[in-house]
Amino acid sequence: MLAYIKLLRPYQWIKNLFVFTGILFSHRWGEAALWYQVVLAAAAFSLVSSGIYALNDIADREQDRAHPRKCRRPVASGAISVPMAWAAGLGVLIIGLALAAWVSPMAFGLIALYAALNGAYSVSLKHVVVLDIFIIAAGFMLRILVGTLGLGIEPSRWLLLCGFMVTLFLGAAKRRAELMDAPAGGSERRKVLEHYSPALLDLILGVTATASILTYGLYTMSADTIALQGTADLIYTLPLVIYGLFRYLYLLYASGSGGDPSIDLVRDPHLLVTLLLWFGFTFWLVR
């Protein structure tokens, strides 16, 4: 059972908090039916993403066996056979898509697109420099879209742009962490890393971090946002956003973290407290 839990990686489900973005900023918290839909959508995304992780482990098992940490993954280590991993991965994937269809046709289409995009990523697109970062970002953006368009909530264009910048930042941070972690020429090193340089990734991180701060600030000051939320004080949450981004950069460069936000968020108390403060302050302002 522990091996199957490792295969499906439920700790990664924390990424699906992005699905709740729409209901947080929609002023529709009193609608029980909407909460039912958003919880189902998050569950659907969680199951589909777990299925994708399982299928990725099957595809990458030979490369993982040469990696000092990934060799302990259930398929690479032999704890779960390839046929059983296929059964588990496809099983949760199908259940997740069925849940998505129950939520709405739009949610189903977006989550199915996520599955297809990740399938293409696993087969070939993860080896295409720069495009691989955009696909990582697209996975996060589809979560936001499922929590907005998939539930019939019109998203703010500024908020979508901010989300895109933040997710590009996370994708670049993932590649930068991998570049620092894997020695050049090593068999465990991703092929695409041969096309990246520290200077290029540092530049992408600087651009996307700056754009994230600017677009979030513009979102909080937008006339449409102020009218919808009934407050012009969301701008005062910006310092928490800046601190969170800077803390993530510190973890990346000083502590060798930054490759997986799901793990970094739980392990670093500064990031966790910052997120909780941002959520609490934001909810208090827009309630």
mmCIF file of C-alpha atoms in Angstrom:
data_model
loop_
_atom_site.group_PDB
_atom_site.id
_atom_site.type_symbol
_atom_site.label_atom_id
_atom_site.label_comp_id
_atom_site.label_asym_id
_atom_site.label_seq_id
_atom_site.Cartn_x
_atom_site.Cartn_y
_atom_site.Cartn_z
ATOM 1 C CA MET A 1 0.000 0.000 0.000
ATOM 2 C CA LEU A 2 2.845 2.393 0.831
ATOM 3 C CA ALA A 3 4.372 1.732 -2.588
ATOM 4 C CA TYR A 4 1.098 2.631 -4.320
ATOM 5 C CA ILE A 5 0.809 5.806 -2.242
ATOM 6 C CA LYS A 6 4.319 6.752 -3.369
ATOM 7 C CA LEU A 7 3.375 5.956 -6.955
ATOM 8 C CA LEU A 8 0.332 8.254 -6.901
ATOM 9 C CA ARG A 9 2.113 11.031 -4.914
ATOM 10 C CA PRO A 10 -0.829 12.509 -2.985
ATOM 11 C CA TYR A 11 1.496 15.132 -1.467
ATOM 12 C CA GLN A 12 1.434 16.772 -4.908
ATOM 13 C CA TRP A 13 -2.291 17.410 -4.526
ATOM 14 C CA ILE A 14 -1.444 20.634 -2.706
ATOM 15 C CA LYS A 15 -0.915 22.137 -6.187
ATOM 16 C CA ASN A 16 -4.644 21.780 -6.736
ATOM 17 C CA LEU A 17 -5.269 24.631 -4.296
ATOM 18 C CA PHE A 18 -5.051 26.692 -7.503
ATOM 19 C CA VAL A 19 -8.506 25.284 -8.324
ATOM 20 C CA PHE A 20 -9.929 27.290 -5.403
ATOM 21 C CA THR A 21 -8.690 30.621 -6.826
ATOM 22 C CA GLY A 22 -11.993 31.334 -8.547
ATOM 23 C CA ILE A 23 -14.263 30.826 -5.553
ATOM 24 C CA LEU A 24 -11.904 32.821 -3.307
ATOM 25 C CA PHE A 25 -12.258 35.937 -5.467
ATOM 26 C CA SER A 26 -15.830 35.401 -6.720
ATOM 27 C CA HIS A 27 -17.872 36.563 -3.716
ATOM 28 C CA ARG A 28 -19.993 33.418 -4.065
ATOM 29 C CA TRP A 29 -18.893 31.638 -0.863
ATOM 30 C CA GLY A 30 -22.462 31.119 0.303
ATOM 31 C CA GLU A 31 -23.383 28.866 -2.640
ATOM 32 C CA ALA A 32 -23.244 25.287 -1.378
ATOM 33 C CA ALA A 33 -23.643 23.926 -4.922
ATOM 34 C CA LEU A 34 -20.586 25.886 -6.074
ATOM 35 C CA TRP A 35 -18.506 24.537 -3.171
ATOM 36 C CA TYR A 36 -19.630 21.038 -4.110
ATOM 37 C CA GLN A 37 -18.456 21.626 -7.664
ATOM 38 C CA VAL A 38 -15.085 23.109 -6.720
ATOM 39 C CA VAL A 39 -14.296 20.270 -4.298
ATOM 40 C CA LEU A 40 -15.226 17.734 -6.980
ATOM 41 C CA ALA A 41 -13.083 19.605 -9.514
ATOM 42 C CA ALA A 42 -10.094 19.600 -7.153
ATOM 43 C CA ALA A 43 -10.608 15.872 -6.493
ATOM 44 C CA ALA A 44 -10.826 15.208 -10.242
ATOM 45 C CA PHE A 45 -7.609 17.113 -10.879
ATOM 46 C CA SER A 46 -5.906 15.278 -8.012
ATOM 47 C CA LEU A 47 -6.815 11.850 -9.388
ATOM 48 C CA VAL A 48 -5.897 12.726 -12.971
ATOM 49 C CA SER A 49 -2.545 14.188 -11.901
ATOM 50 C CA SER A 50 -1.829 11.061 -9.829
ATOM 51 C CA GLY A 51 -2.576 8.926 -12.863
ATOM 52 C CA ILE A 52 -0.178 11.028 -14.944
ATOM 53 C CA TYR A 53 2.552 10.654 -12.298
ATOM 54 C CA ALA A 54 2.132 6.877 -12.373
ATOM 55 C CA LEU A 55 2.322 6.723 -16.166
ATOM 56 C CA ASN A 56 5.350 9.040 -16.154
ATOM 57 C CA ASP A 57 7.120 6.722 -13.714
ATOM 58 C CA ILE A 58 6.512 3.833 -16.100
ATOM 59 C CA ALA A 59 7.936 5.783 -19.043
ATOM 60 C CA ASP A 60 10.953 7.064 -17.063
ATOM 61 C CA ARG A 61 11.766 3.901 -15.125
ATOM 62 C CA GLU A 62 15.075 3.195 -16.903
ATOM 63 C CA GLN A 63 16.326 6.763 -16.464
ATOM 64 C CA ASP A 64 15.109 6.832 -12.853
ATOM 65 C CA ARG A 65 17.181 3.745 -12.015
ATOM 66 C CA ALA A 66 20.327 5.761 -12.753
ATOM 67 C CA HIS A 67 19.264 8.639 -10.506
ATOM 68 C CA PRO A 68 20.465 8.701 -6.853
ATOM 69 C CA ARG A 69 16.993 9.574 -5.478
ATOM 70 C CA LYS A 70 14.518 8.655 -8.198
ATOM 71 C CA CYS A 71 15.809 5.083 -8.195
ATOM 72 C CA ARG A 72 13.703 4.597 -5.043
ATOM 73 C CA ARG A 73 10.457 5.262 -6.914
ATOM 74 C CA PRO A 74 8.158 2.205 -6.833
ATOM 75 C CA VAL A 75 8.367 1.288 -10.532
ATOM 76 C CA ALA A 76 12.096 1.972 -10.886
ATOM 77 C CA SER A 77 12.896 -0.009 -7.728
ATOM 78 C CA GLY A 78 10.628 -2.920 -8.687
ATOM 79 C CA ALA A 79 8.301 -2.462 -5.695
ATOM 80 C CA ILE A 80 5.417 -2.261 -8.199
ATOM 81 C CA SER A 81 5.422 -4.138 -11.493
ATOM 82 C CA VAL A 82 4.835 -2.292 -14.752
ATOM 83 C CA PRO A 83 1.419 -3.968 -15.407
ATOM 84 C CA MET A 84 0.201 -3.094 -11.899
ATOM 85 C CA ALA A 85 1.453 0.482 -12.286
ATOM 86 C CA TRP A 86 -0.457 0.708 -15.581
ATOM 87 C CA ALA A 87 -3.611 -0.556 -13.865
ATOM 88 C CA ALA A 88 -3.290 1.899 -10.971
ATOM 89 C CA GLY A 89 -2.432 4.855 -13.191
ATOM 90 C CA LEU A 90 -5.178 4.302 -15.742
ATOM 91 C CA GLY A 91 -7.686 3.491 -12.990
ATOM 92 C CA VAL A 92 -7.330 6.773 -11.120
ATOM 93 C CA LEU A 93 -7.045 8.671 -14.413
ATOM 94 C CA ILE A 94 -10.403 7.349 -15.644
ATOM 95 C CA ILE A 95 -12.102 8.002 -12.287
ATOM 96 C CA GLY A 96 -10.723 11.557 -12.288
ATOM 97 C CA LEU A 97 -12.009 12.250 -15.798
ATOM 98 C CA ALA A 98 -15.415 10.847 -14.848
ATOM 99 C CA LEU A 99 -15.557 13.228 -11.864
ATOM 100 C CA ALA A 100 -14.557 16.117 -14.116
ATOM 101 C CA ALA A 101 -17.397 15.265 -16.509
ATOM 102 C CA TRP A 102 -19.778 15.298 -13.536
ATOM 103 C CA VAL A 103 -18.661 18.859 -12.684
ATOM 104 C CA SER A 104 -19.177 20.347 -16.169
ATOM 105 C CA PRO A 105 -18.267 19.784 -19.825
ATOM 106 C CA MET A 106 -15.814 22.697 -19.609
ATOM 107 C CA ALA A 107 -14.082 21.196 -16.550
ATOM 108 C CA PHE A 108 -13.849 17.854 -18.328
ATOM 109 C CA GLY A 109 -12.361 19.476 -21.435
ATOM 110 C CA LEU A 110 -9.754 21.418 -19.458
ATOM 111 C CA ILE A 111 -8.700 18.432 -17.342
ATOM 112 C CA ALA A 112 -8.599 16.194 -20.430
ATOM 113 C CA LEU A 113 -6.369 18.835 -22.066
ATOM 114 C CA TYR A 114 -4.119 18.682 -18.997
ATOM 115 C CA ALA A 115 -3.837 14.906 -19.354
ATOM 116 C CA ALA A 116 -3.108 15.128 -23.090
ATOM 117 C CA LEU A 117 -0.565 17.899 -22.622
ATOM 118 C CA ASN A 118 1.247 15.956 -19.927
ATOM 119 C CA GLY A 119 1.225 12.854 -22.096
ATOM 120 C CA ALA A 120 2.895 14.807 -24.907
ATOM 121 C CA TYR A 121 5.300 16.295 -22.367
ATOM 122 C CA SER A 122 6.330 12.873 -21.117
ATOM 123 C CA VAL A 123 6.854 11.475 -24.602
ATOM 124 C CA SER A 124 8.807 14.281 -26.227
ATOM 125 C CA LEU A 125 8.039 17.872 -25.236
ATOM 126 C CA LYS A 126 10.013 17.710 -21.987
ATOM 127 C CA HIS A 127 13.125 17.649 -24.174
ATOM 128 C CA VAL A 128 12.276 20.931 -25.961
ATOM 129 C CA VAL A 129 14.100 23.826 -24.317
ATOM 130 C CA VAL A 130 11.904 26.715 -23.037
ATOM 131 C CA LEU A 131 8.728 24.999 -24.263
ATOM 132 C CA ASP A 132 9.104 22.553 -21.361
ATOM 133 C CA ILE A 133 8.835 25.438 -18.879
ATOM 134 C CA PHE A 134 5.716 26.734 -20.621
ATOM 135 C CA ILE A 135 4.092 23.293 -20.379
ATOM 136 C CA ILE A 136 4.851 23.125 -16.637
ATOM 137 C CA ALA A 137 3.230 26.565 -16.305
ATOM 138 C CA ALA A 138 0.265 25.428 -18.413
ATOM 139 C CA GLY A 139 -0.456 22.670 -15.908
ATOM 140 C CA PHE A 140 -0.898 25.248 -13.144
ATOM 141 C CA MET A 141 -2.899 27.588 -15.386
ATOM 142 C CA LEU A 142 -5.328 24.816 -16.296
ATOM 143 C CA ARG A 143 -5.998 24.372 -12.577
ATOM 144 C CA ILE A 144 -6.928 28.053 -12.318
ATOM 145 C CA LEU A 145 -9.138 27.795 -15.413
ATOM 146 C CA VAL A 146 -10.909 24.714 -14.067
ATOM 147 C CA GLY A 147 -11.660 26.670 -10.878
ATOM 148 C CA THR A 148 -13.030 29.601 -12.881
ATOM 149 C CA LEU A 149 -14.311 28.819 -16.379
ATOM 150 C CA GLY A 150 -14.959 25.195 -15.422
ATOM 151 C CA LEU A 151 -17.335 26.394 -12.691
ATOM 152 C CA GLY A 152 -18.937 29.216 -14.618
ATOM 153 C CA ILE A 153 -16.878 31.940 -12.901
ATOM 154 C CA GLU A 154 -15.510 34.710 -15.120
ATOM 155 C CA PRO A 155 -11.797 35.111 -14.275
ATOM 156 C CA SER A 156 -10.044 38.458 -14.018
ATOM 157 C CA ARG A 157 -7.640 38.965 -16.915
ATOM 158 C CA TRP A 158 -5.084 40.540 -14.594
ATOM 159 C CA LEU A 159 -5.361 37.593 -12.209
ATOM 160 C CA LEU A 160 -4.862 35.137 -15.079
ATOM 161 C CA LEU A 161 -1.790 37.042 -16.253
ATOM 162 C CA CYS A 162 -0.412 37.090 -12.708
ATOM 163 C CA GLY A 163 -1.059 33.363 -12.386
ATOM 164 C CA PHE A 164 0.749 32.727 -15.658
ATOM 165 C CA MET A 165 3.795 34.706 -14.516
ATOM 166 C CA VAL A 166 3.895 32.896 -11.164
ATOM 167 C CA THR A 167 3.655 29.487 -12.836
ATOM 168 C CA LEU A 168 6.399 30.358 -15.330
ATOM 169 C CA PHE A 169 8.492 31.367 -12.319
ATOM 170 C CA LEU A 170 7.858 27.976 -10.680
ATOM 171 C CA GLY A 171 8.712 26.151 -13.915
ATOM 172 C CA ALA A 172 11.995 28.025 -14.288
ATOM 173 C CA ALA A 173 12.808 27.425 -10.613
ATOM 174 C CA LYS A 174 12.266 23.699 -11.131
ATOM 175 C CA ARG A 175 14.755 23.633 -14.010
ATOM 176 C CA ARG A 176 17.243 25.795 -12.086
ATOM 177 C CA ALA A 177 17.110 23.414 -9.122
ATOM 178 C CA GLU A 178 17.639 20.438 -11.414
ATOM 179 C CA LEU A 179 20.567 22.178 -13.092
ATOM 180 C CA MET A 180 22.260 22.729 -9.726
ATOM 181 C CA ASP A 181 21.430 19.222 -8.523
ATOM 182 C CA ALA A 182 22.564 17.108 -11.490
ATOM 183 C CA PRO A 183 26.221 17.148 -12.618
ATOM 184 C CA ALA A 184 26.935 17.885 -16.266
ATOM 185 C CA GLY A 185 27.189 14.731 -18.340
ATOM 186 C CA GLY A 186 25.623 12.553 -15.630
ATOM 187 C CA SER A 187 23.257 9.799 -16.740
ATOM 188 C CA GLU A 188 20.604 11.046 -14.306
ATOM 189 C CA ARG A 189 20.597 14.534 -15.820
ATOM 190 C CA ARG A 190 17.612 15.570 -17.950
ATOM 191 C CA LYS A 191 18.560 15.915 -21.611
ATOM 192 C CA VAL A 192 16.930 19.334 -21.837
ATOM 193 C CA LEU A 193 19.268 20.669 -19.138
ATOM 194 C CA GLU A 194 22.124 20.486 -21.616
ATOM 195 C CA HIS A 195 20.463 23.414 -23.436
ATOM 196 C CA TYR A 196 20.015 25.581 -20.356
ATOM 197 C CA SER A 197 22.635 27.736 -18.709
ATOM 198 C CA PRO A 198 22.510 29.208 -15.195
ATOM 199 C CA ALA A 199 22.533 32.717 -16.708
ATOM 200 C CA LEU A 200 19.492 32.004 -18.908
ATOM 201 C CA LEU A 201 17.431 30.502 -16.094
ATOM 202 C CA ASP A 202 18.450 33.285 -13.707
ATOM 203 C CA LEU A 203 17.240 35.823 -16.273
ATOM 204 C CA ILE A 204 13.912 34.003 -16.716
ATOM 205 C CA LEU A 205 13.486 33.867 -12.933
ATOM 206 C CA GLY A 206 14.170 37.584 -12.598
ATOM 207 C CA VAL A 207 11.739 38.508 -15.377
ATOM 208 C CA THR A 208 8.913 36.259 -14.171
ATOM 209 C CA ALA A 209 9.325 37.236 -10.499
ATOM 210 C CA THR A 210 9.184 40.931 -11.432
ATOM 211 C CA ALA A 211 6.189 40.382 -13.741
ATOM 212 C CA SER A 212 4.389 38.416 -11.004
ATOM 213 C CA ILE A 213 4.758 41.292 -8.563
ATOM 214 C CA LEU A 214 3.668 43.901 -11.111
ATOM 215 C CA THR A 215 0.650 41.990 -12.428
ATOM 216 C CA TYR A 216 -0.581 41.112 -8.933
ATOM 217 C CA GLY A 217 -0.238 44.753 -7.912
ATOM 218 C CA LEU A 218 -2.150 45.857 -11.018
ATOM 219 C CA TYR A 219 -4.844 43.280 -10.299
ATOM 220 C CA THR A 220 -5.365 44.626 -6.771
ATOM 221 C CA MET A 221 -5.630 48.208 -8.096
ATOM 222 C CA SER A 222 -7.857 47.394 -11.072
ATOM 223 C CA ALA A 223 -11.169 49.280 -11.080
ATOM 224 C CA ASP A 224 -12.994 46.023 -11.854
ATOM 225 C CA THR A 225 -11.336 44.304 -8.878
ATOM 226 C CA ILE A 226 -12.162 47.144 -6.499
ATOM 227 C CA ALA A 227 -15.783 47.151 -7.703
ATOM 228 C CA LEU A 228 -16.160 43.376 -7.376
ATOM 229 C CA GLN A 229 -14.382 42.967 -4.037
ATOM 230 C CA GLY A 230 -15.716 46.181 -2.519
ATOM 231 C CA THR A 231 -12.291 47.249 -1.293
ATOM 232 C CA ALA A 232 -9.169 48.996 -2.574
ATOM 233 C CA ASP A 233 -7.061 47.503 0.229
ATOM 234 C CA LEU A 234 -5.958 44.288 -1.515
ATOM 235 C CA ILE A 235 -2.797 46.172 -2.473
ATOM 236 C CA TYR A 236 -1.690 45.741 1.167
ATOM 237 C CA THR A 237 -1.318 41.990 0.570
ATOM 238 C CA LEU A 238 1.423 42.694 -1.987
ATOM 239 C CA PRO A 239 4.289 42.649 0.586
ATOM 240 C CA LEU A 240 3.338 39.054 1.456
ATOM 241 C CA VAL A 241 3.506 38.088 -2.226
ATOM 242 C CA ILE A 242 6.917 39.735 -2.598
ATOM 243 C CA TYR A 243 8.225 38.071 0.555
ATOM 244 C CA GLY A 244 6.990 34.668 -0.618
ATOM 245 C CA LEU A 245 8.728 35.016 -3.997
ATOM 246 C CA PHE A 246 11.973 36.218 -2.411
ATOM 247 C CA ARG A 247 11.870 33.425 0.150
ATOM 248 C CA TYR A 248 11.426 30.896 -2.660
ATOM 249 C CA LEU A 249 14.460 32.347 -4.439
ATOM 250 C CA TYR A 250 16.436 32.081 -1.196
ATOM 251 C CA LEU A 251 15.510 28.411 -0.867
ATOM 252 C CA LEU A 252 16.501 27.835 -4.480
ATOM 253 C CA TYR A 253 19.941 29.423 -4.306
ATOM 254 C CA ALA A 254 20.976 29.011 -0.678
ATOM 255 C CA SER A 255 19.329 25.772 0.380
ATOM 256 C CA GLY A 256 19.210 23.726 -2.819
ATOM 257 C CA SER A 257 15.401 23.604 -2.689
ATOM 258 C CA GLY A 258 12.916 25.172 -5.082
ATOM 259 C CA GLY A 259 12.490 22.182 -7.371
ATOM 260 C CA ASP A 260 9.111 21.133 -5.993
ATOM 261 C CA PRO A 261 6.742 23.724 -4.486
ATOM 262 C CA SER A 262 4.603 20.975 -2.926
ATOM 263 C CA ILE A 263 7.523 19.867 -0.762
ATOM 264 C CA ASP A 264 9.062 23.304 -0.194
ATOM 265 C CA LEU A 265 5.779 24.766 1.029
ATOM 266 C CA VAL A 266 5.393 22.101 3.706
ATOM 267 C CA ARG A 267 9.032 21.992 4.773
ATOM 268 C CA ASP A 268 9.690 25.720 5.007
ATOM 269 C CA PRO A 269 7.751 27.403 7.824
ATOM 270 C CA HIS A 270 8.349 30.865 6.342
ATOM 271 C CA LEU A 271 6.596 29.967 3.094
ATOM 272 C CA LEU A 272 3.775 28.175 4.894
ATOM 273 C CA VAL A 273 3.120 31.052 7.309
ATOM 274 C CA THR A 274 3.317 33.573 4.462
ATOM 275 C CA LEU A 275 0.710 31.649 2.467
ATOM 276 C CA LEU A 276 -1.599 31.360 5.471
ATOM 277 C CA LEU A 277 -1.220 35.067 6.252
ATOM 278 C CA TRP A 278 -1.913 36.001 2.637
ATOM 279 C CA PHE A 279 -4.991 33.775 2.508
ATOM 280 C CA GLY A 280 -6.315 35.007 5.867
ATOM 281 C CA PHE A 281 -5.686 38.693 5.122
ATOM 282 C CA THR A 282 -7.162 38.390 1.612
ATOM 283 C CA PHE A 283 -10.277 36.607 2.843
ATOM 284 C CA TRP A 284 -10.736 39.182 5.613
ATOM 285 C CA LEU A 285 -10.550 42.027 3.078
ATOM 286 C CA VAL A 286 -12.904 40.545 0.465
ATOM 287 C CA ARG A 287 -15.397 38.813 2.790
#
